[in-house]
Amino acid sequence: MRKEVVVVVAVAAVVGAAVVVRQWKRRRERRWRQTQRILRKFARECATPVPKLWHVVNDLVLEMQSGLIASSIGDEDHDQTNLAMLVSYINPLPTGDEKGLYYGVNLRGDNFLILRARLGGKNESISELQREEISIPSDVMAASSKELFDFIALRLSVFISTHGESTEDAASTRQRKLGFTISYPVDQIADSRGKAIKWKNLTVDDTVGKELVSDMNQALEKHGVDMSVFALVDEAIGDLAGGRYYKKETFAAITLGMGTNAAYVESAQAVINMKWGGFASSHLPITEFDISLDAESSNPGSQIFEKLISGMYLGEVVRRVLLKMAKETAIFGETVPPKLAVHYMLRSPDMAAMHQDTSEDHEVVDEKLKELFGITNSTPKVREVVAEVCDIVAERGARLAGAGIVGIIKKLGRIANKRSVVTVEGGLYEHYRVFRNYLHSSVWEMLGNELSDNVIIEHSHGGSGAGSLFLAASQTQNADFPSS
């Protein structure tokens, strides 16, 4: 009798265990199906077929026209348009013939670059290139523009004396122009630092811009630097100048880094700073994750295009998708990893590394999940989902950036019969290979084989801030200033 009882109990235990296993498998399968549903829905909402891209192009052209009208009538309140279209009469742009030793400054957030190089003229290489990155002390960051420029001028003076100049350079009796470009800090970062200086809508010809130029020139004189600043301009304009130095067909420059912007040459030879991060359209593929990101940002309702295509936000969208999966499908286990809930924990370089992982089991994805979020139990299937989310976000951003480029080309009437060179600066374009490929392929898909041959998209020459050198050269040599 006892043996029979033992056998019955054992059988019941086995049956019970089998039931538990089946229930666990069913739950796991349900969760996996839900993961796939979230993924497919997200992919559908992010899709950028060519017809949708052309709608974006047409809306961008209309916004560009509206912004130019607002600028032409002196309307400083651009609330009626999404694009500021700031006119910068930087004339002339470089021709490639410039020769001599030139200096530039690139102010970017909480640091700045000082650059120096000797330009050799047409078909000659650039030599003696020197760069120094200098952090701005927190007390200077919180001070007035005059104190900031005083600090920059002092460090520029030290830079010049440290690197020295040839006898011929030092003997120059005419004052040189100093190229000065500004890389606008991303609003998400800038607001948290309480900047005293607001660069957002700075243009060459506005009152603030003229005052800042005056402040910088006074600081240069104070520290005995025999140079003068002719204008403070957006880095995109500097990139455009660099593009023109190398190729006269360059008509536009795009920045694709942590932030994004575009500048181009209008038919009247005025350089237009588009501030295209503010572009918005009903045809942009917006998802629930973009809506929540925007609502929780420091500038809700604005910079919509930037939040879709720039490096500051790509990884954040990926993180939000993965967080939803973690909560609703337990893709990373029964407990949601705490670090996965931390905003901006996933940066675009880490996203690019996971996305471009070609190992069989997505080993790089596994390493990044451990490093960033403390996720140690991911499976190859889960890592594949992570890589696919990265792919969806990168493809959307890159194709929209490509549509932006086509929009500028269409606005200028250059699609059919004019060779157009577009220079692109920024780590997102330079280092994120798949993003770059998606951008190029979107332009090809939109224009077709024949017309796309007229569009040359290439990485900018010289790296970040180098445009300030080319601006200095063009303004010096073409304004009766002899070369150094």
Short mmCIF file of C-alpha atoms in Angstrom, two decimals:
data_model
loop_
_atom_site.label_atom_id
_atom_site.label_comp_id
_atom_site.label_asym_id
_atom_site.label_seq_id
_atom_site.Cartn_x
_atom_site.Cartn_y
_atom_site.Cartn_z
CA MET A 1 0.00 0.00 0.00
CA ARG A 2 2.79 2.41 0.86
CA LYS A 3 4.49 1.75 -2.45
CA GLU A 4 1.27 2.55 -4.29
CA VAL A 5 0.92 5.84 -2.39
CA VAL A 6 4.53 6.75 -3.15
CA VAL A 7 4.02 5.98 -6.83
CA VAL A 8 0.83 8.05 -6.99
CA VAL A 9 2.54 11.00 -5.30
CA ALA A 10 5.52 10.74 -7.63
CA VAL A 11 3.31 10.62 -10.72
CA ALA A 12 1.35 13.63 -9.47
CA ALA A 13 4.56 15.54 -8.92
CA VAL A 14 5.79 14.75 -12.43
CA VAL A 15 2.45 15.74 -13.93
CA GLY A 16 2.42 18.94 -11.89
CA ALA A 17 5.93 19.78 -12.97
CA ALA A 18 5.00 19.15 -16.61
CA VAL A 19 2.01 21.47 -16.27
CA VAL A 20 4.20 24.19 -14.78
CA VAL A 21 6.74 23.80 -17.60
CA ARG A 22 3.99 23.99 -20.23
CA GLN A 23 2.54 27.09 -18.61
CA TRP A 24 5.97 28.69 -18.45
CA LYS A 25 6.62 27.91 -22.13
CA ARG A 26 3.23 29.29 -23.14
CA ARG A 27 3.84 32.47 -21.16
CA ARG A 28 7.28 32.83 -22.72
CA GLU A 29 5.80 32.34 -26.20
CA ARG A 30 3.06 34.91 -25.50
CA ARG A 31 5.64 37.40 -24.33
CA TRP A 32 7.80 36.78 -27.36
CA ARG A 33 4.84 37.30 -29.67
CA GLN A 34 4.11 40.56 -27.86
CA THR A 35 7.75 41.60 -28.30
CA GLN A 36 7.41 40.97 -32.02
CA ARG A 37 4.13 42.91 -32.16
CA ILE A 38 5.77 45.94 -30.50
CA LEU A 39 8.69 45.65 -32.91
CA ARG A 40 6.51 45.35 -36.03
CA LYS A 41 4.25 48.24 -34.97
CA PHE A 42 7.27 50.43 -34.31
CA ALA A 43 8.76 49.52 -37.70
CA ARG A 44 5.49 50.38 -39.48
CA GLU A 45 5.22 53.76 -37.75
CA CYS A 46 8.87 54.61 -38.54
CA ALA A 47 8.64 53.58 -42.19
CA THR A 48 9.86 56.12 -44.75
CA PRO A 49 8.78 54.94 -48.20
CA VAL A 50 9.74 57.21 -51.07
CA PRO A 51 6.25 58.81 -51.43
CA LYS A 52 6.36 59.84 -47.76
CA LEU A 53 9.85 61.25 -48.19
CA TRP A 54 8.64 63.39 -51.10
CA HIS A 55 5.84 64.75 -48.91
CA VAL A 56 8.52 65.72 -46.38
CA VAL A 57 10.57 67.34 -49.17
CA ASN A 58 7.61 69.40 -50.38
CA ASP A 59 6.78 70.56 -46.86
CA LEU A 60 10.40 71.53 -46.27
CA VAL A 61 10.46 73.61 -49.47
CA LEU A 62 7.30 75.45 -48.38
CA GLU A 63 8.79 76.11 -44.94
CA MET A 64 12.01 77.40 -46.51
CA GLN A 65 10.05 79.82 -48.68
CA SER A 66 7.99 81.04 -45.71
CA GLY A 67 11.10 81.50 -43.60
CA LEU A 68 12.83 83.51 -46.32
CA ILE A 69 9.82 85.79 -46.63
CA ALA A 70 9.82 86.36 -42.87
CA SER A 71 13.54 87.18 -42.96
CA SER A 72 13.17 89.52 -45.95
CA ILE A 73 10.56 91.68 -44.18
CA GLY A 74 12.60 91.85 -41.01
CA ASP A 75 10.25 89.64 -38.98
CA GLU A 76 12.35 88.57 -36.02
CA ASP A 77 9.51 86.45 -34.66
CA HIS A 78 9.64 83.28 -36.70
CA ASP A 79 6.83 81.57 -34.79
CA GLN A 80 4.77 81.41 -37.99
CA THR A 81 7.39 79.15 -39.56
CA ASN A 82 9.42 76.20 -38.32
CA LEU A 83 12.61 77.33 -40.03
CA ALA A 84 14.44 80.48 -38.96
CA MET A 85 16.23 80.87 -42.34
CA LEU A 86 18.74 83.36 -40.95
CA VAL A 87 20.49 85.37 -43.64
CA SER A 88 24.27 85.62 -43.25
CA TYR A 89 25.91 87.89 -45.80
CA ILE A 90 29.26 86.15 -45.69
CA ASN A 91 30.76 87.42 -48.89
CA PRO A 92 32.71 86.13 -50.57
CA LEU A 93 32.97 82.45 -49.76
CA PRO A 94 36.38 80.84 -50.34
CA THR A 95 37.49 80.12 -53.89
CA GLY A 96 40.32 77.70 -53.20
CA ASP A 97 42.96 80.23 -54.23
CA GLU A 98 43.57 81.50 -50.69
CA LYS A 99 47.14 81.30 -49.43
CA GLY A 100 48.75 82.06 -46.11
CA LEU A 101 48.65 81.32 -42.41
CA TYR A 102 45.20 81.63 -40.81
CA TYR A 103 43.59 81.16 -37.40
CA GLY A 104 40.13 80.07 -36.38
CA VAL A 105 38.11 79.57 -33.22
CA ASN A 106 35.21 77.13 -32.89
CA LEU A 107 33.11 77.72 -29.77
CA ARG A 108 31.11 74.62 -28.85
CA GLY A 109 29.25 74.27 -25.61
CA ASP A 110 31.61 74.17 -22.66
CA ASN A 111 34.83 74.14 -24.69
CA PHE A 112 36.36 75.68 -27.78
CA LEU A 113 38.90 74.79 -30.43
CA ILE A 114 41.75 77.01 -31.59
CA LEU A 115 42.98 76.10 -35.06
CA ARG A 116 45.84 77.28 -37.22
CA ALA A 117 46.84 76.19 -40.71
CA ARG A 118 48.70 77.34 -43.79
CA LEU A 119 46.67 77.28 -46.98
CA GLY A 120 48.63 76.64 -50.13
CA GLY A 121 46.19 77.83 -52.76
CA LYS A 122 44.65 75.92 -55.65
CA ASN A 123 45.68 72.28 -55.91
CA GLU A 124 48.07 72.66 -52.99
CA SER A 125 47.71 70.84 -49.71
CA ILE A 126 47.10 72.41 -46.30
CA SER A 127 50.10 72.34 -43.99
CA GLU A 128 51.08 73.25 -40.43
CA LEU A 129 47.64 72.32 -39.11
CA GLN A 130 47.48 72.67 -35.34
CA ARG A 131 44.47 72.27 -33.08
CA GLU A 132 44.01 72.77 -29.36
CA GLU A 133 40.83 72.02 -27.43
CA ILE A 134 40.31 74.15 -24.31
CA SER A 135 37.69 73.61 -21.62
CA ILE A 136 35.85 76.69 -20.39
CA PRO A 137 35.84 77.02 -16.57
CA SER A 138 32.41 76.87 -14.97
CA ASP A 139 32.70 80.39 -13.55
CA VAL A 140 33.44 81.75 -17.04
CA MET A 141 30.51 79.77 -18.46
CA ALA A 142 28.19 81.48 -16.00
CA ALA A 143 29.65 84.94 -16.60
CA SER A 144 29.01 87.57 -19.26
CA SER A 145 29.98 87.32 -22.91
CA LYS A 146 32.78 89.85 -22.33
CA GLU A 147 34.39 87.62 -19.71
CA LEU A 148 34.03 84.58 -21.96
CA PHE A 149 35.66 86.35 -24.90
CA ASP A 150 38.39 87.72 -22.64
CA PHE A 151 39.21 84.12 -21.68
CA ILE A 152 39.21 83.00 -25.32
CA ALA A 153 41.43 85.91 -26.41
CA LEU A 154 43.91 85.17 -23.61
CA ARG A 155 44.18 81.53 -24.61
CA LEU A 156 44.49 82.49 -28.27
CA SER A 157 47.38 84.80 -27.36
CA VAL A 158 49.09 81.93 -25.52
CA PHE A 159 48.46 79.59 -28.46
CA ILE A 160 50.09 81.99 -30.95
CA SER A 161 53.13 82.59 -28.76
CA THR A 162 53.52 78.87 -28.04
CA HIS A 163 53.48 77.77 -31.67
CA GLY A 164 55.33 80.78 -33.02
CA GLU A 165 55.26 82.31 -36.49
CA SER A 166 57.80 82.65 -39.27
CA THR A 167 59.61 85.95 -39.78
CA GLU A 168 57.50 86.61 -42.84
CA ASP A 169 54.28 85.97 -40.92
CA ALA A 170 55.31 88.11 -37.98
CA ALA A 171 56.40 90.95 -40.27
CA SER A 172 52.94 91.38 -41.76
CA THR A 173 51.79 94.96 -41.20
CA ARG A 174 48.13 94.35 -41.93
CA GLN A 175 45.65 92.98 -39.45
CA ARG A 176 44.25 89.53 -40.18
CA LYS A 177 40.67 88.33 -39.88
CA LEU A 178 39.95 85.65 -37.28
CA GLY A 179 37.39 83.04 -38.30
CA PHE A 180 34.91 82.40 -35.50
CA THR A 181 32.30 79.65 -35.67
CA ILE A 182 29.82 78.43 -33.11
CA SER A 183 28.56 74.89 -32.65
CA TYR A 184 25.28 75.35 -30.85
CA PRO A 185 24.97 73.18 -27.77
CA VAL A 186 22.01 70.81 -27.74
CA ASP A 187 19.15 72.36 -25.78
CA GLN A 188 18.86 69.30 -23.56
CA ILE A 189 22.37 69.99 -22.30
CA ALA A 190 22.46 73.76 -22.52
CA ASP A 191 19.42 74.35 -20.33
CA SER A 192 20.85 72.27 -17.52
CA ARG A 193 23.99 74.42 -17.41
CA GLY A 194 22.23 77.76 -17.11
CA LYS A 195 24.15 79.47 -19.89
CA ALA A 196 24.32 83.24 -19.69
CA ILE A 197 24.76 83.46 -23.47
CA LYS A 198 21.99 82.31 -25.77
CA TRP A 199 23.43 81.43 -29.16
CA LYS A 200 20.26 79.89 -30.59
CA ASN A 201 19.18 82.65 -32.99
CA LEU A 202 22.45 84.47 -33.46
CA THR A 203 22.89 85.90 -36.98
CA VAL A 204 25.66 87.98 -38.48
CA ASP A 205 23.59 91.09 -38.94
CA ASP A 206 21.50 91.21 -35.78
CA THR A 207 22.19 93.49 -32.83
CA VAL A 208 23.32 90.69 -30.54
CA GLY A 209 25.70 89.36 -33.17
CA LYS A 210 27.30 92.78 -33.71
CA GLU A 211 27.70 93.32 -29.98
CA LEU A 212 29.38 89.95 -29.57
CA VAL A 213 31.78 90.68 -32.44
CA SER A 214 32.61 94.00 -30.80
CA ASP A 215 33.20 92.29 -27.44
CA MET A 216 35.52 89.73 -29.01
CA ASN A 217 37.51 92.35 -30.90
CA GLN A 218 37.96 94.41 -27.74
CA ALA A 219 39.26 91.30 -25.97
CA LEU A 220 41.71 90.58 -28.80
CA GLU A 221 43.04 94.14 -28.63
CA LYS A 222 43.34 93.90 -24.83
CA HIS A 223 45.60 90.84 -25.12
CA GLY A 224 47.65 92.17 -28.01
CA VAL A 225 46.32 89.75 -30.62
CA ASP A 226 46.65 91.50 -33.98
CA MET A 227 43.45 90.08 -35.48
CA SER A 228 39.81 91.02 -35.75
CA VAL A 229 36.64 88.96 -35.96
CA PHE A 230 34.41 89.83 -38.92
CA ALA A 231 31.43 87.73 -37.80
CA LEU A 232 30.37 84.93 -35.49
CA VAL A 233 28.60 82.28 -37.54
CA ASP A 234 27.10 78.84 -37.14
CA GLU A 235 29.47 75.93 -37.73
CA ALA A 236 27.30 74.80 -40.65
CA ILE A 237 28.27 78.03 -42.44
CA GLY A 238 31.90 77.29 -41.64
CA ASP A 239 31.50 73.82 -43.13
CA LEU A 240 29.98 75.40 -46.23
CA ALA A 241 33.05 77.64 -46.52
CA GLY A 242 35.30 74.60 -46.23
CA GLY A 243 33.33 72.80 -48.91
CA ARG A 244 33.65 75.80 -51.24
CA TYR A 245 37.41 75.94 -50.68
CA TYR A 246 37.77 72.43 -52.06
CA LYS A 247 34.94 72.38 -54.63
CA LYS A 248 33.25 75.41 -56.13
CA GLU A 249 30.10 73.34 -56.81
CA THR A 250 29.47 72.98 -53.07
CA PHE A 251 26.18 74.72 -52.37
CA ALA A 252 25.09 73.28 -49.01
CA ALA A 253 26.55 72.00 -45.75
CA ILE A 254 24.86 69.72 -43.24
CA THR A 255 25.88 68.98 -39.67
CA LEU A 256 24.88 65.57 -38.34
CA GLY A 257 26.31 65.09 -34.90
CA MET A 258 24.78 65.45 -31.46
CA GLY A 259 22.73 68.27 -32.99
CA THR A 260 21.93 69.07 -36.60
CA ASN A 261 21.69 72.06 -38.92
CA ALA A 262 21.98 73.04 -42.57
CA ALA A 263 23.31 76.04 -44.46
CA TYR A 264 23.21 76.71 -48.17
CA VAL A 265 23.81 79.41 -50.77
CA GLU A 266 20.67 81.12 -52.06
CA SER A 267 20.44 82.36 -55.64
CA ALA A 268 21.27 85.88 -54.45
CA GLN A 269 24.57 84.54 -53.04
CA ALA A 270 23.38 85.07 -49.49
CA VAL A 271 24.30 82.25 -47.16
CA ILE A 272 21.24 80.93 -45.34
CA ASN A 273 21.47 79.35 -41.91
CA MET A 274 18.33 77.19 -41.96
CA LYS A 275 18.24 76.05 -38.34
CA TRP A 276 16.54 73.03 -39.85
CA GLY A 277 16.35 71.17 -36.56
CA GLY A 278 13.14 73.14 -36.00
CA PHE A 279 11.43 71.76 -39.12
CA ALA A 280 8.12 70.02 -38.49
CA SER A 281 5.64 68.35 -40.84
CA SER A 282 2.53 66.23 -40.54
CA HIS A 283 4.28 63.72 -42.80
CA LEU A 284 7.16 63.07 -40.41
CA PRO A 285 6.89 59.51 -39.01
CA ILE A 286 6.22 60.19 -35.33
CA THR A 287 5.73 57.35 -32.85
CA GLU A 288 4.56 57.17 -29.24
CA PHE A 289 8.21 57.08 -28.19
CA ASP A 290 8.98 60.33 -30.02
CA ILE A 291 5.93 61.96 -28.46
CA SER A 292 7.00 61.01 -24.93
CA LEU A 293 10.60 62.06 -25.61
CA ASP A 294 9.44 65.46 -26.85
CA ALA A 295 7.03 65.96 -23.95
CA GLU A 296 9.76 65.25 -21.40
CA SER A 297 12.43 67.34 -23.13
CA SER A 298 13.49 70.85 -22.16
CA ASN A 299 11.86 72.24 -25.32
CA PRO A 300 8.58 70.37 -25.91
CA GLY A 301 6.93 71.04 -29.23
CA SER A 302 10.09 72.36 -30.91
CA GLN A 303 13.18 70.99 -32.68
CA ILE A 304 11.11 68.08 -33.99
CA PHE A 305 13.36 67.31 -36.96
CA GLU A 306 16.43 67.35 -34.73
CA LYS A 307 14.78 64.89 -32.36
CA LEU A 308 14.31 62.47 -35.26
CA ILE A 309 17.71 62.66 -36.96
CA SER A 310 20.44 63.88 -34.60
CA GLY A 311 22.80 61.83 -32.48
CA MET A 312 21.56 63.31 -29.22
CA TYR A 313 18.21 61.57 -29.57
CA LEU A 314 18.63 58.40 -31.66
CA GLY A 315 19.85 56.27 -28.76
CA GLU A 316 17.20 57.72 -26.46
CA VAL A 317 14.42 56.54 -28.79
CA VAL A 318 15.98 53.05 -28.85
CA ARG A 319 16.15 53.03 -25.05
CA ARG A 320 12.47 53.93 -24.77
CA VAL A 321 11.44 51.10 -27.08
CA LEU A 322 13.54 48.59 -25.14
CA LEU A 323 12.09 49.88 -21.87
CA LYS A 324 8.55 49.22 -23.09
CA MET A 325 9.53 45.71 -24.12
CA ALA A 326 11.17 45.14 -20.73
CA LYS A 327 8.00 46.24 -18.92
CA GLU A 328 5.42 44.51 -21.09
CA THR A 329 7.19 41.39 -22.31
CA ALA A 330 9.99 40.82 -19.75
CA ILE A 331 12.47 40.63 -22.60
CA PHE A 332 15.32 41.16 -20.14
CA GLY A 333 13.85 39.12 -17.28
CA GLU A 334 11.10 39.43 -14.70
CA THR A 335 12.63 42.58 -13.23
CA VAL A 336 13.08 45.70 -15.36
CA PRO A 337 16.78 46.68 -15.30
CA PRO A 338 16.90 49.97 -13.32
CA LYS A 339 19.45 51.62 -15.62
CA LEU A 340 17.19 51.02 -18.60
CA ALA A 341 14.86 53.63 -17.12
CA VAL A 342 17.57 56.32 -17.01
CA HIS A 343 17.10 58.97 -19.69
CA TYR A 344 19.87 59.36 -22.30
CA MET A 345 21.78 56.39 -20.96
CA LEU A 346 22.18 55.03 -24.49
CA ARG A 347 24.39 57.29 -26.62
CA SER A 348 24.55 57.17 -30.39
CA PRO A 349 28.13 55.73 -30.51
CA ASP A 350 26.98 52.80 -28.36
CA MET A 351 23.88 52.41 -30.50
CA ALA A 352 26.06 52.36 -33.63
CA ALA A 353 28.32 49.71 -32.10
CA MET A 354 25.34 47.44 -31.36
CA HIS A 355 23.73 48.10 -34.72
CA GLN A 356 26.89 47.33 -36.69
CA ASP A 357 27.70 44.18 -34.72
CA THR A 358 28.27 41.44 -37.31
CA SER A 359 29.24 38.62 -34.92
CA GLU A 360 27.13 35.48 -35.06
CA ASP A 361 25.60 35.85 -31.59
CA HIS A 362 25.73 39.66 -31.45
CA GLU A 363 28.55 39.65 -28.94
CA VAL A 364 28.98 43.44 -29.05
CA VAL A 365 25.29 43.87 -28.25
CA ASP A 366 25.77 41.56 -25.27
CA GLU A 367 28.75 43.60 -24.05
CA LYS A 368 26.90 46.92 -24.42
CA LEU A 369 23.81 45.64 -22.60
CA LYS A 370 26.04 44.56 -19.71
CA GLU A 371 28.10 47.75 -19.71
CA LEU A 372 25.24 50.25 -20.00
CA PHE A 373 22.27 48.59 -18.33
CA GLY A 374 23.68 45.75 -16.23
CA ILE A 375 21.80 43.19 -18.34
CA THR A 376 23.74 39.93 -18.06
CA ASN A 377 21.19 37.35 -19.20
CA SER A 378 20.33 38.32 -22.78
CA THR A 379 19.92 35.59 -25.38
CA PRO A 380 21.00 35.76 -29.04
CA LYS A 381 17.32 36.19 -30.03
CA VAL A 382 16.92 39.13 -27.67
CA ARG A 383 20.14 40.73 -28.90
CA GLU A 384 18.85 40.43 -32.45
CA VAL A 385 15.74 42.37 -31.43
CA VAL A 386 17.94 45.08 -29.88
CA ALA A 387 19.95 45.38 -33.09
CA GLU A 388 16.73 45.55 -35.12
CA VAL A 389 15.37 48.40 -33.01
CA CYS A 390 18.65 50.27 -33.61
CA ASP A 391 18.29 49.61 -37.33
CA ILE A 392 14.74 50.98 -37.48
CA VAL A 393 15.69 54.19 -35.66
CA ALA A 394 18.88 54.76 -37.66
CA GLU A 395 17.22 54.09 -41.00
CA ARG A 396 14.38 56.52 -40.26
CA GLY A 397 16.76 59.28 -39.16
CA ALA A 398 19.15 58.84 -42.08
CA ARG A 399 16.40 58.74 -44.72
CA LEU A 400 14.79 61.87 -43.30
CA ALA A 401 18.17 63.62 -43.40
CA GLY A 402 18.45 62.53 -47.04
CA ALA A 403 15.00 63.97 -47.72
CA GLY A 404 16.19 67.24 -46.16
CA ILE A 405 19.10 67.38 -48.59
CA VAL A 406 16.80 66.72 -51.54
CA GLY A 407 14.49 69.45 -50.24
CA ILE A 408 17.28 72.04 -50.41
CA ILE A 409 18.22 70.89 -53.90
CA LYS A 410 14.59 71.15 -55.04
CA LYS A 411 14.16 74.60 -53.50
CA LEU A 412 17.10 75.85 -55.55
CA GLY A 413 15.93 74.18 -58.76
CA ARG A 414 19.08 72.08 -59.03
CA ILE A 415 17.61 68.58 -59.33
CA ALA A 416 17.48 68.23 -63.10
CA ASN A 417 20.61 69.68 -64.58
CA LYS A 418 23.07 71.07 -62.05
CA ARG A 419 25.91 69.26 -60.29
CA SER A 420 25.40 69.77 -56.57
CA VAL A 421 27.99 69.01 -53.91
CA VAL A 422 26.79 68.75 -50.31
CA THR A 423 29.36 68.57 -47.53
CA VAL A 424 28.40 66.79 -44.30
CA GLU A 425 30.15 67.23 -40.96
CA GLY A 426 29.60 65.40 -37.69
CA GLY A 427 30.33 62.12 -35.95
CA LEU A 428 26.96 60.63 -36.82
CA TYR A 429 27.78 60.77 -40.51
CA GLU A 430 31.51 60.14 -40.18
CA HIS A 431 31.51 57.19 -37.77
CA TYR A 432 28.08 55.57 -38.15
CA ARG A 433 28.60 53.65 -41.39
CA VAL A 434 25.09 52.16 -41.66
CA PHE A 435 23.48 55.55 -41.00
CA ARG A 436 25.63 57.08 -43.73
CA ASN A 437 24.70 54.32 -46.18
CA TYR A 438 20.99 54.74 -45.47
CA LEU A 439 21.28 58.49 -46.11
CA HIS A 440 22.96 57.98 -49.47
CA SER A 441 20.55 55.26 -50.56
CA SER A 442 17.52 57.42 -49.71
CA VAL A 443 18.75 60.18 -52.03
CA TRP A 444 19.36 57.60 -54.76
CA GLU A 445 15.88 56.10 -54.31
CA MET A 446 14.22 59.51 -54.46
CA LEU A 447 16.07 60.82 -57.51
CA GLY A 448 16.74 57.64 -59.44
CA ASN A 449 19.94 56.58 -61.20
CA GLU A 450 20.24 59.44 -63.64
CA LEU A 451 19.36 62.42 -61.44
CA SER A 452 21.14 61.13 -58.34
CA ASP A 453 24.41 61.26 -60.29
CA ASN A 454 24.12 65.06 -60.12
CA VAL A 455 24.26 64.99 -56.30
CA ILE A 456 27.61 64.44 -54.58
CA ILE A 457 27.41 63.97 -50.81
CA GLU A 458 30.76 63.84 -49.07
CA HIS A 459 32.32 64.21 -45.67
CA SER A 460 33.64 67.68 -44.91
CA HIS A 461 37.35 68.38 -45.09
CA GLY A 462 39.39 69.25 -42.04
CA GLY A 463 37.06 68.12 -39.28
CA SER A 464 35.08 70.06 -36.72
CA GLY A 465 35.73 73.78 -36.64
CA ALA A 466 38.04 73.84 -39.67
CA GLY A 467 35.56 76.04 -41.51
CA SER A 468 36.63 78.96 -39.34
CA LEU A 469 40.04 78.86 -41.06
CA PHE A 470 38.55 79.02 -44.53
CA LEU A 471 36.25 81.88 -43.56
CA ALA A 472 39.22 83.78 -42.15
CA ALA A 473 41.10 83.23 -45.40
CA SER A 474 38.28 84.35 -47.69
CA GLN A 475 37.52 87.46 -45.64
CA THR A 476 41.19 88.42 -45.38
CA GLN A 477 42.33 87.92 -48.94
CA ASN A 478 39.19 89.23 -50.53
CA ALA A 479 38.95 92.44 -48.49
CA ASP A 480 42.30 93.98 -49.41
CA PHE A 481 44.04 92.17 -46.59
CA PRO A 482 47.27 90.64 -47.87
CA SER A 483 47.88 87.01 -47.08
CA SER A 484 50.31 86.11 -44.36
#
